[in-house]
Amino acid sequence: MSHIIYVDEQEDSTLYSLDEVCRRLLLDRNFVVLCVEHDIAGVAGSTPAEWIFTTAAVIRIHKAYRLHRDLDIHPESLALILELLDERAQLQQEVASLRRRLSHWELP
């Protein structure tokens, strides 16, 4: 069962503490710490008490948790999988853009 979170993807300037991330995502603190330790989400600050998460980092942690929960993927593998998913999304955007450009040259 997936829980609903509210994180404004358009608001890039919002920053969250470790406790806020855990509360918003309904996650155990240990999972979020693992995400930072395995470079799934970058943070500012040197200790967990000082960590500051961006909106993008919070969204990435949520995706990581869903992959972990739904597919039983180990935290050590999540960073690579998320990177591949991001690359796939970028390639899909490029293909769509190229198709739009190509459609201008097609004959009716």
Tab-separated table of N, CA and C in Angstrom:
chain	number	residue	atom	x	y	z
A	1	MET	N	0.844	-1.172	0.000
A	1	MET	CA	0.000	0.000	0.000
A	1	MET	C	0.888	1.234	0.000
A	2	SER	N	0.619	2.130	-0.932
A	2	SER	CA	1.430	3.340	-1.049
A	2	SER	C	0.789	4.459	-0.244
A	3	HIS	N	1.623	5.207	0.430
A	3	HIS	CA	1.095	6.352	1.148
A	3	HIS	C	1.314	7.600	0.314
A	4	ILE	N	0.463	8.560	0.485
A	4	ILE	CA	0.513	9.791	-0.298
A	4	ILE	C	1.327	10.820	0.468
A	5	ILE	N	2.237	11.457	-0.247
A	5	ILE	CA	3.012	12.523	0.361
A	5	ILE	C	2.757	13.793	-0.417
A	6	TYR	N	3.018	14.894	0.212
A	6	TYR	CA	2.935	16.165	-0.499
A	6	TYR	C	4.299	16.814	-0.472
A	7	VAL	N	4.897	16.864	-1.640
A	7	VAL	CA	6.132	17.601	-1.831
A	7	VAL	C	5.944	18.357	-3.131
A	8	ASP	N	6.049	19.648	-3.089
A	8	ASP	CA	5.838	20.480	-4.268
A	8	ASP	C	7.048	20.375	-5.185
A	9	GLU	N	6.911	19.622	-6.285
A	9	GLU	CA	8.030	19.419	-7.202
A	9	GLU	C	8.451	20.720	-7.873
A	10	GLN	N	7.561	21.685	-7.960
A	10	GLN	CA	7.889	22.949	-8.601
A	10	GLN	C	8.662	23.877	-7.674
A	11	GLU	N	8.613	23.617	-6.384
A	11	GLU	CA	9.255	24.483	-5.399
A	11	GLU	C	10.640	23.948	-5.069
A	12	ASP	N	11.619	24.360	-5.872
A	12	ASP	CA	12.977	23.851	-5.699
A	12	ASP	C	13.690	24.449	-4.507
A	13	SER	N	13.183	25.532	-3.955
A	13	SER	CA	13.888	26.203	-2.865
A	13	SER	C	13.498	25.685	-1.480
A	14	THR	N	12.534	24.779	-1.400
A	14	THR	CA	12.131	24.243	-0.108
A	14	THR	C	13.201	23.288	0.403
A	15	LEU	N	13.557	23.440	1.669
A	15	LEU	CA	14.560	22.589	2.293
A	15	LEU	C	13.931	21.860	3.466
A	16	TYR	N	14.399	20.637	3.720
A	16	TYR	CA	13.817	19.789	4.752
A	16	TYR	C	14.923	19.235	5.645
A	17	SER	N	14.609	19.096	6.917
A	17	SER	CA	15.524	18.437	7.847
A	17	SER	C	15.291	16.928	7.762
A	18	LEU	N	16.165	16.161	8.380
A	18	LEU	CA	16.010	14.706	8.409
A	18	LEU	C	14.675	14.319	9.034
A	19	ASP	N	14.324	14.950	10.142
A	19	ASP	CA	13.051	14.629	10.799
A	19	ASP	C	11.861	14.962	9.916
A	20	GLU	N	11.940	16.085	9.176
A	20	GLU	CA	10.838	16.457	8.286
A	20	GLU	C	10.694	15.451	7.143
A	21	VAL	N	11.813	14.995	6.609
A	21	VAL	CA	11.764	13.996	5.530
A	21	VAL	C	11.102	12.721	6.045
A	22	CYS	N	11.527	12.263	7.207
A	22	CYS	CA	10.950	11.048	7.792
A	22	CYS	C	9.453	11.208	8.037
A	23	ARG	N	9.053	12.356	8.545
A	23	ARG	CA	7.644	12.607	8.837
A	23	ARG	C	6.826	12.709	7.556
A	24	ARG	N	7.310	13.450	6.569
A	24	ARG	CA	6.562	13.626	5.317
A	24	ARG	C	6.416	12.322	4.541
A	25	LEU	N	7.469	11.512	4.538
A	25	LEU	CA	7.447	10.267	3.773
A	25	LEU	C	6.990	9.063	4.584
A	26	LEU	N	6.772	9.275	5.880
A	26	LEU	CA	6.406	8.191	6.788
A	26	LEU	C	7.440	7.071	6.743
A	27	LEU	N	8.714	7.474	6.790
A	27	LEU	CA	9.812	6.518	6.704
A	27	LEU	C	10.592	6.450	7.998
A	28	ASP	N	11.188	5.295	8.208
A	28	ASP	CA	12.094	5.094	9.319
A	28	ASP	C	13.375	5.897	9.066
A	29	ARG	N	13.884	6.500	10.095
A	29	ARG	CA	15.104	7.313	10.008
A	29	ARG	C	16.271	6.506	9.425
A	30	ASN	N	16.370	5.228	9.768
A	30	ASN	CA	17.466	4.384	9.279
A	30	ASN	C	17.465	4.260	7.760
A	31	PHE	N	16.284	4.191	7.156
A	31	PHE	CA	16.220	4.086	5.698
A	31	PHE	C	16.729	5.365	5.058
A	32	VAL	N	16.346	6.505	5.586
A	32	VAL	CA	16.795	7.780	5.027
A	32	VAL	C	18.306	7.916	5.183
A	33	VAL	N	18.823	7.506	6.323
A	33	VAL	CA	20.278	7.542	6.540
A	33	VAL	C	20.975	6.636	5.524
A	34	LEU	N	20.426	5.453	5.268
A	34	LEU	CA	20.991	4.560	4.251
A	34	LEU	C	21.006	5.219	2.877
A	35	CYS	N	19.947	5.954	2.566
A	35	CYS	CA	19.876	6.652	1.275
A	35	CYS	C	21.006	7.662	1.140
A	36	VAL	N	21.302	8.348	2.196
A	36	VAL	CA	22.399	9.316	2.160
A	36	VAL	C	23.729	8.582	2.064
A	37	GLU	N	23.899	7.548	2.863
A	37	GLU	CA	25.152	6.795	2.872
A	37	GLU	C	25.456	6.135	1.530
A	38	HIS	N	24.420	5.744	0.787
A	38	HIS	CA	24.603	5.078	-0.503
A	38	HIS	C	24.458	6.043	-1.680
A	39	ASP	N	24.528	7.337	-1.396
A	39	ASP	CA	24.479	8.385	-2.439
A	39	ASP	C	23.207	8.346	-3.274
A	40	ILE	N	22.129	7.934	-2.660
A	40	ILE	CA	20.836	7.975	-3.333
A	40	ILE	C	20.317	9.409	-3.344
A	41	ALA	N	20.563	10.102	-2.249
A	41	ALA	CA	20.157	11.500	-2.126
A	41	ALA	C	21.281	12.271	-1.455
A	42	GLY	N	21.634	13.371	-2.067
A	42	GLY	CA	22.664	14.217	-1.485
A	42	GLY	C	22.068	15.154	-0.457
A	43	VAL	N	22.881	15.540	0.490
A	43	VAL	CA	22.440	16.457	1.535
A	43	VAL	C	23.520	17.504	1.765
A	44	ALA	N	23.116	18.596	2.358
A	44	ALA	CA	24.062	19.590	2.873
A	44	ALA	C	24.162	19.330	4.367
A	45	GLY	N	25.334	19.513	4.928
A	45	GLY	CA	25.537	19.270	6.354
A	45	GLY	C	26.369	18.029	6.566
A	46	SER	N	27.093	18.018	7.676
A	46	SER	CA	28.028	16.919	7.901
A	46	SER	C	27.508	15.832	8.838
A	47	THR	N	26.523	16.136	9.642
A	47	THR	CA	25.957	15.133	10.550
A	47	THR	C	24.457	15.042	10.323
A	48	PRO	N	23.846	13.913	10.674
A	48	PRO	CA	22.397	13.796	10.483
A	48	PRO	C	21.599	14.944	11.113
A	49	ALA	N	22.053	15.443	12.230
A	49	ALA	CA	21.344	16.562	12.870
A	49	ALA	C	21.416	17.835	12.040
A	50	GLU	N	22.433	17.950	11.189
A	50	GLU	CA	22.626	19.146	10.360
A	50	GLU	C	22.139	18.965	8.925
A	51	TRP	N	21.790	17.733	8.546
A	51	TRP	CA	21.441	17.470	7.159
A	51	TRP	C	20.272	18.321	6.703
A	52	ILE	N	20.395	18.815	5.474
A	52	ILE	CA	19.334	19.569	4.817
A	52	ILE	C	19.092	18.908	3.460
A	53	PHE	N	17.843	18.577	3.193
A	53	PHE	CA	17.436	17.912	1.959
A	53	PHE	C	16.678	18.878	1.061
A	54	THR	N	16.953	18.830	-0.230
A	54	THR	CA	16.181	19.594	-1.199
A	54	THR	C	14.919	18.814	-1.569
A	55	THR	N	14.028	19.465	-2.275
A	55	THR	CA	12.818	18.786	-2.751
A	55	THR	C	13.188	17.618	-3.651
A	56	ALA	N	14.161	17.819	-4.529
A	56	ALA	CA	14.583	16.741	-5.431
A	56	ALA	C	15.105	15.543	-4.642
A	57	ALA	N	15.835	15.782	-3.578
A	57	ALA	CA	16.355	14.686	-2.750
A	57	ALA	C	15.218	13.936	-2.072
A	58	VAL	N	14.217	14.657	-1.597
A	58	VAL	CA	13.069	14.013	-0.939
A	58	VAL	C	12.309	13.134	-1.927
A	59	ILE	N	12.119	13.630	-3.124
A	59	ILE	CA	11.421	12.852	-4.150
A	59	ILE	C	12.223	11.606	-4.504
A	60	ARG	N	13.522	11.759	-4.599
A	60	ARG	CA	14.395	10.621	-4.916
A	60	ARG	C	14.361	9.566	-3.808
A	61	ILE	N	14.339	10.006	-2.557
A	61	ILE	CA	14.241	9.056	-1.433
A	61	ILE	C	12.918	8.319	-1.484
A	62	HIS	N	11.859	9.025	-1.810
A	62	HIS	CA	10.549	8.377	-1.909
A	62	HIS	C	10.543	7.319	-3.015
A	63	LYS	N	11.131	7.647	-4.178
A	63	LYS	CA	11.233	6.657	-5.254
A	63	LYS	C	12.059	5.451	-4.805
A	64	ALA	N	13.159	5.728	-4.125
A	64	ALA	CA	14.018	4.647	-3.637
A	64	ALA	C	13.248	3.740	-2.685
A	65	TYR	N	12.473	4.344	-1.801
A	65	TYR	CA	11.707	3.544	-0.849
A	65	TYR	C	10.697	2.654	-1.571
A	66	ARG	N	10.004	3.220	-2.565
A	66	ARG	CA	9.020	2.424	-3.300
A	66	ARG	C	9.675	1.244	-4.022
A	67	LEU	N	10.844	1.487	-4.622
A	67	LEU	CA	11.566	0.387	-5.276
A	67	LEU	C	11.981	-0.670	-4.255
A	68	HIS	N	12.459	-0.209	-3.129
A	68	HIS	CA	12.885	-1.118	-2.058
A	68	HIS	C	11.700	-1.940	-1.545
A	69	ARG	N	10.613	-1.265	-1.280
A	69	ARG	CA	9.429	-1.932	-0.730
A	69	ARG	C	8.754	-2.847	-1.747
A	70	ASP	N	8.517	-2.339	-2.937
A	70	ASP	CA	7.733	-3.088	-3.923
A	70	ASP	C	8.524	-4.198	-4.610
A	71	LEU	N	9.806	-3.963	-4.836
A	71	LEU	CA	10.612	-4.930	-5.587
A	71	LEU	C	11.707	-5.584	-4.750
A	72	ASP	N	11.729	-5.242	-3.480
A	72	ASP	CA	12.707	-5.806	-2.554
A	72	ASP	C	14.142	-5.598	-3.030
A	73	ILE	N	14.408	-4.388	-3.525
A	73	ILE	CA	15.744	-4.039	-3.994
A	73	ILE	C	16.561	-3.561	-2.810
A	74	HIS	N	17.761	-4.074	-2.699
A	74	HIS	CA	18.646	-3.712	-1.601
A	74	HIS	C	19.105	-2.261	-1.737
A	75	PRO	N	19.239	-1.542	-0.645
A	75	PRO	CA	19.658	-0.134	-0.685
A	75	PRO	C	20.964	0.090	-1.449
A	76	GLU	N	21.881	-0.880	-1.431
A	76	GLU	CA	23.144	-0.739	-2.140
A	76	GLU	C	22.940	-0.596	-3.646
A	77	SER	N	21.856	-1.145	-4.169
A	77	SER	CA	21.586	-1.130	-5.609
A	77	SER	C	20.696	0.028	-6.035
A	78	LEU	N	20.055	0.675	-5.106
A	78	LEU	CA	19.055	1.690	-5.448
A	78	LEU	C	19.642	2.885	-6.194
A	79	ALA	N	20.833	3.341	-5.827
A	79	ALA	CA	21.420	4.512	-6.495
A	79	ALA	C	21.603	4.242	-7.987
A	80	LEU	N	22.140	3.078	-8.330
A	80	LEU	CA	22.350	2.728	-9.730
A	80	LEU	C	21.028	2.623	-10.471
A	81	ILE	N	20.049	1.989	-9.864
A	81	ILE	CA	18.743	1.826	-10.507
A	81	ILE	C	18.084	3.187	-10.739
A	82	LEU	N	18.144	4.066	-9.755
A	82	LEU	CA	17.566	5.404	-9.916
A	82	LEU	C	18.289	6.191	-11.003
A	83	GLU	N	19.593	6.040	-11.068
A	83	GLU	CA	20.364	6.709	-12.118
A	83	GLU	C	19.937	6.221	-13.497
A	84	LEU	N	19.749	4.915	-13.636
A	84	LEU	CA	19.299	4.350	-14.907
A	84	LEU	C	17.880	4.808	-15.253
A	85	LEU	N	17.013	4.881	-14.267
A	85	LEU	CA	15.650	5.370	-14.515
A	85	LEU	C	15.662	6.836	-14.932
A	86	ASP	N	16.520	7.646	-14.305
A	86	ASP	CA	16.649	9.055	-14.693
A	86	ASP	C	17.155	9.183	-16.124
A	87	GLU	N	18.142	8.354	-16.465
A	87	GLU	CA	18.691	8.383	-17.820
A	87	GLU	C	17.634	7.971	-18.839
A	88	ARG	N	16.848	6.968	-18.485
A	88	ARG	CA	15.767	6.519	-19.377
A	88	ARG	C	14.754	7.638	-19.611
A	89	ALA	N	14.386	8.344	-18.544
A	89	ALA	CA	13.436	9.448	-18.670
A	89	ALA	C	14.009	10.559	-19.550
A	90	GLN	N	15.282	10.848	-19.377
A	90	GLN	CA	15.926	11.874	-20.190
A	90	GLN	C	15.938	11.466	-21.666
A	91	LEU	N	16.241	10.207	-21.931
A	91	LEU	CA	16.244	9.723	-23.307
A	91	LEU	C	14.846	9.767	-23.922
A	92	GLN	N	13.834	9.461	-23.129
A	92	GLN	CA	12.458	9.538	-23.631
A	92	GLN	C	12.102	10.978	-23.992
A	93	GLN	N	12.536	11.938	-23.184
A	93	GLN	CA	12.293	13.350	-23.485
A	93	GLN	C	13.004	13.763	-24.770
A	94	GLU	N	14.239	13.294	-24.957
A	94	GLU	CA	14.989	13.611	-26.167
A	94	GLU	C	14.316	13.025	-27.401
A	95	VAL	N	13.840	11.797	-27.300
A	95	VAL	CA	13.152	11.160	-28.424
A	95	VAL	C	11.881	11.942	-28.764
A	96	ALA	N	11.128	12.329	-27.756
A	96	ALA	CA	9.906	13.104	-27.994
A	96	ALA	C	10.239	14.432	-28.664
A	97	SER	N	11.282	15.079	-28.211
A	97	SER	CA	11.697	16.348	-28.813
A	97	SER	C	12.119	16.156	-30.265
A	98	LEU	N	12.877	15.112	-30.542
A	98	LEU	CA	13.309	14.839	-31.911
A	98	LEU	C	12.120	14.490	-32.806
A	99	ARG	N	11.153	13.776	-32.259
A	99	ARG	CA	9.949	13.450	-33.042
A	99	ARG	C	9.167	14.710	-33.395
A	100	ARG	N	9.082	15.645	-32.435
A	100	ARG	CA	8.392	16.915	-32.722
A	100	ARG	C	9.117	17.674	-33.826
A	101	ARG	N	10.441	17.714	-33.746
A	101	ARG	CA	11.224	18.408	-34.766
A	101	ARG	C	11.082	17.721	-36.115
A	102	LEU	N	11.091	16.406	-36.114
A	102	LEU	CA	10.973	15.653	-37.350
A	102	LEU	C	9.595	15.835	-37.986
A	103	SER	N	8.566	15.974	-37.180
A	103	SER	CA	7.213	16.110	-37.721
A	103	SER	C	7.061	17.364	-38.577
A	104	HIS	N	7.895	18.361	-38.366
A	104	HIS	CA	7.834	19.589	-39.188
A	104	HIS	C	8.319	19.336	-40.607
A	105	TRP	N	9.082	18.262	-40.816
A	105	TRP	CA	9.634	17.960	-42.129
A	105	TRP	C	8.828	16.908	-42.881
A	106	GLU	N	7.871	16.290	-42.190
A	106	GLU	CA	7.071	15.260	-42.841
A	106	GLU	C	6.047	15.895	-43.768
A	107	LEU	N	5.793	15.201	-44.864
A	107	LEU	CA	4.782	15.667	-45.804
A	107	LEU	C	3.404	15.215	-45.360
A	108	PRO	N	2.389	16.035	-45.615
A	108	PRO	CA	1.028	15.639	-45.217
A	108	PRO	C	0.486	14.477	-46.012
